[in-house]
Amino acid sequence: MRIGSYLPAIIPLTVSLILYNIGLDNRSIVAITIIAFVISTTLFMWKRRLAAGVFGLAIAFVLNILPFELFLEFMHMDIILFLLGMMVVVGYLEETNYFEYLISKLIPYLHGYPRRFYAVLIFLGGMFAAMVDEVTAILFMSVIVLELSSIYKVEPRKFLLPITYSVIIGGTATVMGNPVAILVAFNGGLTMFDFFVWATPITVTALLILISYTFLMLKGDLEKLHHKMKEVDVKEIVELLSREAVNTRKSTAIFLSVLIPIIIHGEIASLLNSFGIEVEPKLILVSVALIAASYIIAFEGEAGLGIFLHRVDWQTLVFLMTFFSLVGSLKYVGVINAITTYLVNLSGGNPEALFMYISAITAVLSPLLDNVLTVATISPIIRELTTLGIDTYFIWFGILFSGVFAALATPIGTSASLVMLGLLEKRRLKALTLGEWLKMGLPLAIIVTLFALYIVYLRGYVLQ
């Protein structure tokens, strides 16, 4: 048996012993140990992640580390329902071969040019994430990449990695780009204009870094792709893909009816608020996905119900619910308050020092705890600092980039990466190993995180 099989037991035990020796209270030790168990199982025994999450949740209930009412609060049901709705929509578009239709329009411009192929797909992934959100973008882009890899008969995993990274990076450009951006905007009172000024230029530069990095890391794979492209007649492929598509007008209507409201969901919420209907923008996102899903289930007959039952990645959804809730238990047992007090004492209340400390903590935790949960956990700390009269404007951008970019390092750092891995598993394709992810993701995470934090620090504290 490989050493990786023992690590899900060794790591939590080691963590608990360390925490006990430094004098942490028993409830905090148990909460952190449970999370360490789920994380280590997810990293080293991917197929057992759901069992680990459910088991950890049960232990948290029994030991009162997580009361049931807080389980409901911390599970981020808005994200779960949004994912559910979008999985139904994507499943329908797959059933009608709509992605093949889109590829037939795209492939003539990319065929024969592997570097252009990667560059265009990376920018598409980043732009798509910025316009809608990373979850929607990864659902659409993953299917497109899988179809393209099937056409060229190449290993899809190395195609998916840079595209997944592009989606994660691109989501930092706008308020609605990913859940972390939404959390930062809402908690920090940041507007879309703030993002355009402070975030978008860094995001675009990071995408350019990703393109150069991809060309360097996948040099051999690019050569193989070039040879595969020569073996394929692009006209025959375009004709075949166009022929396979079914009801493209209806599929386009459904696609746009989801895409457009997602892009303007903030404006829709503002309009409703002006009529006295108080609604959060994120609930517009959830509602759009659920309305589209309900239409498909209701009017596609047995096929619609089949999409709901078989195209939705139920394992990933339930795992995310358990994982979100378990990390939320840290707030309940008082770990958050302890961290806030420690940071204020350590920095002496200096905003620049706090920027560095909080960004560093976020960068370390995000690849391990999921960046949404990390930022959701750290946001109350920053709000508390604001009440103490400390300027936290640039700290919010610090946790945006350290939370998102550092999360590129591991497969559990973002919801997008978990969704992509779940899609690979659902299609019975070979799973990405932790080593494969770290080999490409860890250096990239370090490069773009340091770059982004340096620019924010330079513009925010040095050049002001």
Short mmCIF file of C-alpha atoms in Angstrom, two decimals:
data_model
loop_
_atom_site.label_atom_id
_atom_site.label_comp_id
_atom_site.label_asym_id
_atom_site.label_seq_id
_atom_site.Cartn_x
_atom_site.Cartn_y
_atom_site.Cartn_z
CA MET A 1 0.00 0.00 0.00
CA ARG A 2 1.33 3.46 -0.95
CA ILE A 3 2.27 6.04 1.68
CA GLY A 4 -0.51 8.30 0.35
CA SER A 5 -3.08 5.85 1.73
CA TYR A 6 -1.87 6.51 5.28
CA LEU A 7 -1.55 10.30 5.05
CA PRO A 8 -5.28 11.01 5.65
CA ALA A 9 -4.75 9.47 9.10
CA ILE A 10 -1.20 10.69 9.77
CA ILE A 11 -1.78 14.36 8.90
CA PRO A 12 -4.82 14.98 11.18
CA LEU A 13 -3.14 13.19 14.08
CA THR A 14 0.00 15.28 13.61
CA VAL A 15 -2.04 18.49 13.42
CA SER A 16 -3.98 17.64 16.59
CA LEU A 17 -0.77 16.88 18.53
CA ILE A 18 0.82 20.17 17.44
CA LEU A 19 -2.29 22.15 18.40
CA TYR A 20 -2.51 20.38 21.77
CA ASN A 21 1.14 21.15 22.56
CA ILE A 22 0.70 24.86 21.81
CA GLY A 23 -2.22 24.99 24.24
CA LEU A 24 -5.24 25.40 21.94
CA ASP A 25 -8.61 24.57 23.50
CA ASN A 26 -10.15 21.15 22.83
CA ARG A 27 -13.06 22.36 20.65
CA SER A 28 -10.74 24.26 18.33
CA ILE A 29 -8.40 21.26 18.12
CA VAL A 30 -11.28 18.96 17.15
CA ALA A 31 -12.65 21.40 14.53
CA ILE A 32 -9.26 21.90 12.88
CA THR A 33 -8.44 18.16 13.04
CA ILE A 34 -11.70 17.24 11.27
CA ILE A 35 -10.93 19.72 8.50
CA ALA A 36 -7.36 18.41 8.23
CA PHE A 37 -8.77 14.89 7.81
CA VAL A 38 -11.16 15.93 5.02
CA ILE A 39 -8.49 17.97 3.23
CA SER A 40 -5.83 15.25 3.40
CA THR A 41 -8.31 12.62 2.20
CA THR A 42 -9.31 14.87 -0.70
CA LEU A 43 -5.69 15.47 -1.66
CA PHE A 44 -4.41 11.91 -1.38
CA MET A 45 -7.52 9.74 -1.81
CA TRP A 46 -9.68 11.78 -4.19
CA LYS A 47 -12.36 9.12 -4.69
CA ARG A 48 -12.95 8.95 -0.93
CA ARG A 49 -13.53 12.69 -0.54
CA LEU A 50 -17.32 12.46 -0.22
CA ALA A 51 -17.09 9.73 2.43
CA ALA A 52 -14.56 11.84 4.35
CA GLY A 53 -16.74 14.95 4.15
CA VAL A 54 -19.89 13.16 5.32
CA PHE A 55 -18.00 11.38 8.11
CA GLY A 56 -16.37 14.62 9.27
CA LEU A 57 -19.75 16.35 9.30
CA ALA A 58 -21.24 13.56 11.41
CA ILE A 59 -18.42 13.85 13.96
CA ALA A 60 -18.87 17.64 14.07
CA PHE A 61 -22.58 17.18 14.82
CA VAL A 62 -21.98 14.57 17.54
CA LEU A 63 -19.32 16.65 19.32
CA ASN A 64 -21.31 19.89 18.91
CA ILE A 65 -18.51 21.47 16.91
CA LEU A 66 -21.15 22.49 14.37
CA PRO A 67 -24.80 22.99 15.44
CA PHE A 68 -27.30 22.02 12.76
CA GLU A 69 -28.63 25.56 12.29
CA LEU A 70 -25.10 26.80 11.57
CA PHE A 71 -24.57 23.89 9.18
CA LEU A 72 -27.44 25.34 7.13
CA GLU A 73 -25.88 28.81 7.35
CA PHE A 74 -22.32 27.82 6.43
CA MET A 75 -23.05 25.40 3.57
CA HIS A 76 -23.31 28.26 1.02
CA MET A 77 -26.56 26.95 -0.42
CA ASP A 78 -26.56 29.83 -2.89
CA ILE A 79 -23.43 28.43 -4.55
CA ILE A 80 -24.80 24.86 -4.42
CA LEU A 81 -28.12 25.80 -6.06
CA PHE A 82 -26.36 27.91 -8.68
CA LEU A 83 -24.12 24.96 -9.53
CA LEU A 84 -27.12 22.64 -9.66
CA GLY A 85 -28.98 24.87 -12.10
CA MET A 86 -25.96 25.45 -14.31
CA MET A 87 -25.16 21.72 -14.43
CA VAL A 88 -28.66 21.09 -15.79
CA VAL A 89 -28.22 23.85 -18.40
CA VAL A 90 -24.80 22.58 -19.45
CA GLY A 91 -26.16 19.02 -19.52
CA TYR A 92 -28.92 20.09 -21.90
CA LEU A 93 -26.48 21.92 -24.17
CA GLU A 94 -24.30 18.81 -24.22
CA GLU A 95 -27.29 16.62 -25.11
CA THR A 96 -28.08 18.83 -28.11
CA ASN A 97 -24.39 18.94 -29.15
CA TYR A 98 -24.43 22.72 -28.84
CA PHE A 99 -20.79 22.86 -27.82
CA GLU A 100 -19.87 20.97 -30.97
CA TYR A 101 -21.72 23.69 -32.88
CA LEU A 102 -19.72 26.42 -31.11
CA ILE A 103 -16.48 24.55 -31.78
CA SER A 104 -17.33 24.30 -35.48
CA LYS A 105 -17.35 28.11 -35.56
CA LEU A 106 -14.12 28.40 -33.58
CA ILE A 107 -11.90 25.64 -34.92
CA PRO A 108 -11.12 27.09 -38.41
CA TYR A 109 -9.26 29.97 -36.72
CA LEU A 110 -7.24 27.72 -34.39
CA HIS A 111 -6.51 24.65 -36.49
CA GLY A 112 -2.84 24.18 -37.32
CA TYR A 113 -1.61 26.76 -34.80
CA PRO A 114 -1.20 25.14 -31.35
CA ARG A 115 0.13 28.26 -29.63
CA ARG A 116 -2.70 30.36 -31.01
CA PHE A 117 -5.02 27.54 -29.95
CA TYR A 118 -3.89 27.75 -26.32
CA ALA A 119 -3.68 31.56 -26.24
CA VAL A 120 -7.20 32.06 -27.59
CA LEU A 121 -8.73 29.45 -25.28
CA ILE A 122 -6.92 30.94 -22.27
CA PHE A 123 -8.22 34.42 -23.04
CA LEU A 124 -11.70 33.06 -23.75
CA GLY A 125 -11.69 31.29 -20.39
CA GLY A 126 -10.55 34.42 -18.57
CA MET A 127 -12.97 36.71 -20.39
CA PHE A 128 -15.87 34.32 -19.90
CA ALA A 129 -15.18 34.09 -16.16
CA ALA A 130 -15.03 37.88 -15.87
CA MET A 131 -18.34 38.30 -17.71
CA VAL A 132 -20.29 35.62 -15.86
CA ASP A 133 -18.50 33.72 -13.08
CA GLU A 134 -15.84 31.05 -12.76
CA VAL A 135 -18.28 28.19 -12.17
CA THR A 136 -20.31 28.89 -15.32
CA ALA A 137 -17.11 29.50 -17.27
CA ILE A 138 -15.44 26.25 -16.19
CA LEU A 139 -18.58 24.25 -16.97
CA PHE A 140 -18.71 25.62 -20.51
CA MET A 141 -14.96 25.76 -21.18
CA SER A 142 -14.30 22.26 -19.83
CA VAL A 143 -16.82 20.75 -22.23
CA ILE A 144 -15.35 22.70 -25.16
CA VAL A 145 -11.82 21.57 -24.28
CA LEU A 146 -12.89 17.94 -23.85
CA GLU A 147 -14.57 18.01 -27.25
CA LEU A 148 -11.50 19.56 -28.89
CA SER A 149 -9.18 17.02 -27.27
CA SER A 150 -11.44 14.26 -28.59
CA ILE A 151 -11.26 15.70 -32.11
CA TYR A 152 -7.46 15.87 -32.06
CA LYS A 153 -7.12 12.60 -30.11
CA VAL A 154 -4.90 14.08 -27.40
CA GLU A 155 -4.82 13.67 -23.62
CA PRO A 156 -7.44 16.14 -22.30
CA ARG A 157 -5.95 16.69 -18.84
CA LYS A 158 -3.08 18.87 -20.00
CA PHE A 159 -5.53 20.85 -22.11
CA LEU A 160 -7.77 21.39 -19.11
CA LEU A 161 -5.15 22.62 -16.64
CA PRO A 162 -4.21 25.94 -18.31
CA ILE A 163 -7.84 26.59 -19.24
CA THR A 164 -8.91 25.98 -15.64
CA TYR A 165 -6.18 28.34 -14.47
CA SER A 166 -7.36 30.98 -16.96
CA VAL A 167 -10.92 30.76 -15.66
CA ILE A 168 -9.76 31.08 -12.04
CA ILE A 169 -7.47 34.03 -12.85
CA GLY A 170 -10.03 35.76 -15.09
CA GLY A 171 -12.61 35.77 -12.33
CA THR A 172 -10.67 38.43 -10.41
CA ALA A 173 -11.26 41.07 -13.09
CA THR A 174 -14.83 41.96 -12.11
CA VAL A 175 -17.21 41.90 -9.16
CA MET A 176 -19.17 38.92 -10.52
CA GLY A 177 -16.13 36.96 -11.73
CA ASN A 178 -16.03 34.50 -8.86
CA PRO A 179 -17.45 34.00 -5.34
CA VAL A 180 -14.31 35.50 -3.78
CA ALA A 181 -14.75 38.70 -5.80
CA ILE A 182 -18.38 38.88 -4.70
CA LEU A 183 -17.39 38.38 -1.05
CA VAL A 184 -14.67 41.03 -1.29
CA ALA A 185 -16.96 43.52 -3.04
CA PHE A 186 -19.83 43.08 -0.60
CA ASN A 187 -17.77 43.02 2.58
CA GLY A 188 -15.39 45.77 1.49
CA GLY A 189 -17.98 48.01 -0.15
CA LEU A 190 -16.11 47.89 -3.47
CA THR A 191 -17.73 48.83 -6.78
CA MET A 192 -17.25 47.59 -10.32
CA PHE A 193 -15.23 50.77 -10.97
CA ASP A 194 -12.87 49.84 -8.11
CA PHE A 195 -12.31 46.48 -9.77
CA PHE A 196 -11.71 48.03 -13.19
CA VAL A 197 -9.07 50.35 -11.71
CA TRP A 198 -7.32 47.99 -9.30
CA ALA A 199 -8.07 44.43 -10.36
CA THR A 200 -8.63 44.22 -14.12
CA PRO A 201 -5.13 45.39 -15.22
CA ILE A 202 -3.50 42.85 -12.88
CA THR A 203 -5.81 40.10 -14.13
CA VAL A 204 -5.04 40.76 -17.79
CA THR A 205 -1.30 40.77 -17.08
CA ALA A 206 -1.64 37.52 -15.12
CA LEU A 207 -3.36 35.91 -18.12
CA LEU A 208 -0.42 36.97 -20.31
CA ILE A 209 1.94 35.40 -17.76
CA LEU A 210 -0.17 32.22 -17.89
CA ILE A 211 0.11 32.06 -21.69
CA SER A 212 3.91 32.37 -21.58
CA TYR A 213 4.07 29.88 -18.70
CA THR A 214 1.91 27.39 -20.63
CA PHE A 215 4.12 27.64 -23.72
CA LEU A 216 7.16 26.92 -21.52
CA MET A 217 5.69 24.07 -19.45
CA LEU A 218 3.86 22.32 -22.29
CA LYS A 219 6.42 22.75 -25.04
CA GLY A 220 6.48 19.04 -25.89
CA ASP A 221 2.69 18.76 -25.77
CA LEU A 222 2.38 21.69 -28.16
CA GLU A 223 4.56 19.85 -30.67
CA LYS A 224 2.41 16.72 -30.32
CA LEU A 225 -0.73 18.80 -30.81
CA HIS A 226 0.77 20.33 -33.94
CA HIS A 227 1.34 16.86 -35.42
CA LYS A 228 -2.19 15.78 -34.47
CA MET A 229 -3.64 18.86 -36.14
CA LYS A 230 -1.90 17.90 -39.40
CA GLU A 231 -3.68 14.54 -39.33
CA VAL A 232 -7.13 16.12 -39.20
CA ASP A 233 -9.00 17.66 -42.13
CA VAL A 234 -10.54 20.78 -40.62
CA LYS A 235 -13.29 21.01 -43.27
CA GLU A 236 -14.48 17.49 -42.52
CA ILE A 237 -14.44 18.20 -38.79
CA VAL A 238 -16.45 21.43 -39.18
CA GLU A 239 -18.98 19.67 -41.40
CA LEU A 240 -19.31 16.75 -38.99
CA LEU A 241 -19.70 18.97 -35.93
CA SER A 242 -22.30 21.15 -37.64
CA ARG A 243 -24.26 18.06 -38.65
CA GLU A 244 -24.26 16.65 -35.09
CA ALA A 245 -25.84 19.76 -33.56
CA VAL A 246 -29.58 19.54 -32.79
CA ASN A 247 -32.01 22.46 -32.33
CA THR A 248 -29.23 25.05 -32.40
CA ARG A 249 -31.70 27.95 -32.36
CA LYS A 250 -33.41 26.71 -29.21
CA SER A 251 -30.07 25.91 -27.59
CA THR A 252 -28.77 29.37 -28.49
CA ALA A 253 -31.89 30.95 -26.99
CA ILE A 254 -31.43 29.01 -23.73
CA PHE A 255 -27.70 29.77 -23.69
CA LEU A 256 -28.25 33.52 -24.16
CA SER A 257 -31.21 33.61 -21.76
CA VAL A 258 -28.81 32.40 -19.08
CA LEU A 259 -25.68 34.27 -20.16
CA ILE A 260 -27.16 37.77 -20.55
CA PRO A 261 -28.97 37.92 -17.18
CA ILE A 262 -25.84 36.59 -15.47
CA ILE A 263 -23.77 39.39 -17.02
CA ILE A 264 -26.26 42.10 -15.96
CA HIS A 265 -27.43 40.48 -12.71
CA GLY A 266 -26.27 43.49 -10.69
CA GLU A 267 -28.38 45.86 -12.79
CA ILE A 268 -31.39 43.54 -12.50
CA ALA A 269 -31.06 43.55 -8.70
CA SER A 270 -30.78 47.36 -8.67
CA LEU A 271 -33.90 47.67 -10.85
CA LEU A 272 -35.89 45.40 -8.55
CA ASN A 273 -34.64 47.32 -5.52
CA SER A 274 -35.86 50.58 -7.09
CA PHE A 275 -39.37 49.06 -7.14
CA GLY A 276 -39.12 48.19 -3.47
CA ILE A 277 -38.19 44.53 -3.99
CA GLU A 278 -35.09 44.00 -1.87
CA VAL A 279 -32.96 41.26 -3.42
CA GLU A 280 -29.24 40.49 -3.30
CA PRO A 281 -27.44 40.34 -6.68
CA LYS A 282 -26.17 36.83 -5.95
CA LEU A 283 -29.77 35.62 -5.65
CA ILE A 284 -30.40 36.87 -9.19
CA LEU A 285 -27.58 34.56 -10.31
CA VAL A 286 -29.14 31.63 -8.45
CA SER A 287 -32.61 32.38 -9.79
CA VAL A 288 -31.47 32.63 -13.41
CA ALA A 289 -29.81 29.22 -13.22
CA LEU A 290 -32.79 27.61 -11.47
CA ILE A 291 -35.38 29.12 -13.85
CA ALA A 292 -33.45 27.81 -16.86
CA ALA A 293 -33.07 24.40 -15.21
CA SER A 294 -36.77 24.22 -14.33
CA TYR A 295 -37.71 25.06 -17.94
CA ILE A 296 -35.50 22.25 -19.26
CA ILE A 297 -36.88 19.73 -16.74
CA ALA A 298 -40.49 20.77 -17.40
CA PHE A 299 -40.51 21.01 -21.19
CA GLU A 300 -37.98 18.41 -22.31
CA GLY A 301 -40.04 15.48 -21.01
CA GLU A 302 -38.17 12.34 -20.01
CA ALA A 303 -34.95 13.77 -21.47
CA GLY A 304 -35.18 16.77 -19.13
CA LEU A 305 -35.63 14.58 -16.07
CA GLY A 306 -32.77 12.37 -17.26
CA ILE A 307 -30.50 15.41 -17.49
CA PHE A 308 -31.42 16.37 -13.91
CA LEU A 309 -30.76 12.88 -12.58
CA HIS A 310 -27.66 11.94 -14.55
CA ARG A 311 -25.94 15.12 -15.75
CA VAL A 312 -25.77 16.82 -12.36
CA ASP A 313 -22.61 15.95 -10.44
CA TRP A 314 -24.34 15.12 -7.17
CA GLN A 315 -21.15 13.84 -5.54
CA THR A 316 -19.37 17.17 -5.99
CA LEU A 317 -22.39 19.15 -4.76
CA VAL A 318 -22.78 17.13 -1.56
CA PHE A 319 -19.03 17.23 -0.90
CA LEU A 320 -18.99 21.02 -1.28
CA MET A 321 -21.89 21.32 1.18
CA THR A 322 -20.04 19.29 3.82
CA PHE A 323 -16.71 21.02 3.19
CA PHE A 324 -18.14 24.55 3.31
CA SER A 325 -19.93 23.76 6.57
CA LEU A 326 -16.91 22.19 8.27
CA VAL A 327 -14.70 25.18 7.54
CA GLY A 328 -17.49 27.42 8.80
CA SER A 329 -17.27 25.60 12.13
CA LEU A 330 -13.98 27.45 12.77
CA LYS A 331 -15.99 30.60 13.23
CA TYR A 332 -18.30 28.90 15.72
CA VAL A 333 -15.52 27.56 17.96
CA GLY A 334 -13.78 30.94 18.20
CA VAL A 335 -10.70 30.42 16.02
CA ILE A 336 -11.54 33.58 14.03
CA ASN A 337 -11.63 35.88 17.05
CA ALA A 338 -8.32 34.51 18.27
CA ILE A 339 -6.69 35.20 14.90
CA THR A 340 -8.04 38.79 14.80
CA THR A 341 -6.62 39.61 18.22
CA TYR A 342 -3.27 38.09 17.33
CA LEU A 343 -2.97 40.04 14.06
CA VAL A 344 -3.72 43.39 15.67
CA ASN A 345 -1.14 42.77 18.38
CA LEU A 346 1.44 41.56 15.84
CA SER A 347 1.10 44.51 13.46
CA GLY A 348 0.48 47.25 15.98
CA GLY A 349 -2.45 48.32 13.81
CA ASN A 350 -0.21 49.37 10.88
CA PRO A 351 -2.19 48.99 7.58
CA GLU A 352 0.88 48.04 5.52
CA ALA A 353 1.90 45.33 7.98
CA LEU A 354 -1.67 44.06 8.13
CA PHE A 355 -1.78 43.95 4.31
CA MET A 356 1.29 41.71 4.30
CA TYR A 357 0.21 39.46 7.18
CA ILE A 358 -3.38 38.96 6.03
CA SER A 359 -2.40 38.46 2.38
CA ALA A 360 0.21 35.89 3.45
CA ILE A 361 -2.26 34.02 5.67
CA THR A 362 -4.85 34.01 2.88
CA ALA A 363 -2.28 32.74 0.39
CA VAL A 364 -1.33 29.86 2.69
CA LEU A 365 -4.88 28.85 3.61
CA SER A 366 -6.64 29.20 0.24
CA PRO A 367 -4.96 26.23 -1.48
CA LEU A 368 -5.85 24.07 1.53
CA LEU A 369 -9.28 25.26 2.68
CA ASP A 370 -10.86 26.47 -0.61
CA ASN A 371 -10.54 30.16 -1.38
CA VAL A 372 -14.23 30.97 -0.87
CA LEU A 373 -14.15 29.57 2.62
CA THR A 374 -10.81 31.19 3.39
CA VAL A 375 -11.97 34.65 2.31
CA ALA A 376 -15.36 34.16 3.97
CA THR A 377 -13.48 33.28 7.16
CA ILE A 378 -11.01 36.18 6.97
CA SER A 379 -13.54 38.84 5.88
CA PRO A 380 -14.97 39.24 9.41
CA ILE A 381 -11.43 39.86 10.65
CA ILE A 382 -10.96 42.71 8.15
CA ARG A 383 -14.39 44.17 8.97
CA GLU A 384 -13.41 44.14 12.63
CA LEU A 385 -10.20 45.98 11.77
CA THR A 386 -12.27 48.60 9.92
CA THR A 387 -14.34 49.24 13.04
CA LEU A 388 -11.07 49.94 14.86
CA GLY A 389 -10.40 52.80 12.42
CA ILE A 390 -7.79 50.99 10.30
CA ASP A 391 -7.79 51.68 6.53
CA THR A 392 -8.51 48.29 4.93
CA TYR A 393 -9.20 49.34 1.31
CA PHE A 394 -6.07 47.74 -0.16
CA ILE A 395 -6.24 44.77 2.20
CA TRP A 396 -9.43 43.72 0.40
CA PHE A 397 -7.55 43.59 -2.91
CA GLY A 398 -4.76 41.76 -1.12
CA ILE A 399 -7.07 38.92 -0.10
CA LEU A 400 -8.74 38.95 -3.53
CA PHE A 401 -5.49 38.10 -5.31
CA SER A 402 -3.84 36.02 -2.60
CA GLY A 403 -7.08 34.09 -2.15
CA VAL A 404 -7.65 33.38 -5.84
CA PHE A 405 -4.16 33.20 -7.34
CA ALA A 406 -2.60 31.16 -4.52
CA ALA A 407 -5.49 28.69 -4.80
CA LEU A 408 -4.13 27.68 -8.21
CA ALA A 409 -1.58 25.58 -6.32
CA THR A 410 -3.92 22.70 -5.39
CA PRO A 411 -6.98 21.00 -6.87
CA ILE A 412 -9.16 21.90 -3.87
CA GLY A 413 -8.33 25.62 -3.85
CA THR A 414 -11.34 26.78 -5.86
CA SER A 415 -14.86 25.68 -6.69
CA ALA A 416 -13.92 25.79 -10.38
CA SER A 417 -11.13 23.25 -9.97
CA LEU A 418 -13.38 20.91 -7.99
CA VAL A 419 -16.08 21.16 -10.65
CA MET A 420 -13.54 20.43 -13.40
CA LEU A 421 -12.20 17.39 -11.54
CA GLY A 422 -15.74 16.19 -10.94
CA LEU A 423 -16.43 16.49 -14.67
CA LEU A 424 -13.38 14.35 -15.47
CA GLU A 425 -14.56 11.71 -13.02
CA LYS A 426 -18.14 11.80 -14.32
CA ARG A 427 -16.87 11.15 -17.85
CA ARG A 428 -14.75 8.28 -16.54
CA LEU A 429 -11.54 9.94 -17.70
CA LYS A 430 -8.23 9.46 -15.94
CA ALA A 431 -8.06 11.71 -12.89
CA LEU A 432 -5.36 14.31 -12.39
CA THR A 433 -2.97 13.30 -9.63
CA LEU A 434 -1.90 15.72 -6.91
CA GLY A 435 1.65 15.56 -8.30
CA GLU A 436 0.50 16.54 -11.80
CA TRP A 437 -1.45 19.48 -10.42
CA LEU A 438 1.36 20.68 -8.15
CA LYS A 439 3.95 20.43 -10.92
CA MET A 440 2.16 23.04 -13.01
CA GLY A 441 -0.04 24.81 -10.48
CA LEU A 442 2.34 25.53 -7.61
CA PRO A 443 4.99 27.53 -9.54
CA LEU A 444 2.26 29.44 -11.38
CA ALA A 445 0.49 30.24 -8.11
CA ILE A 446 3.68 31.61 -6.57
CA ILE A 447 4.54 33.72 -9.64
CA VAL A 448 1.15 35.38 -10.17
CA THR A 449 0.40 35.82 -6.45
CA LEU A 450 3.69 37.60 -5.76
CA PHE A 451 3.25 39.72 -8.89
CA ALA A 452 -0.30 40.78 -7.99
CA LEU A 453 0.49 41.57 -4.35
CA TYR A 454 3.58 43.55 -5.36
CA ILE A 455 1.53 45.70 -7.76
CA VAL A 456 -1.23 46.32 -5.20
CA TYR A 457 1.34 47.19 -2.52
CA LEU A 458 3.29 49.45 -4.90
CA ARG A 459 0.23 51.35 -6.12
CA GLY A 460 -1.56 51.39 -2.79
CA TYR A 461 1.18 52.17 -0.28
CA VAL A 462 4.29 53.37 -2.13
CA LEU A 463 3.03 55.50 -5.03
CA GLN A 464 -0.02 56.99 -3.28
#
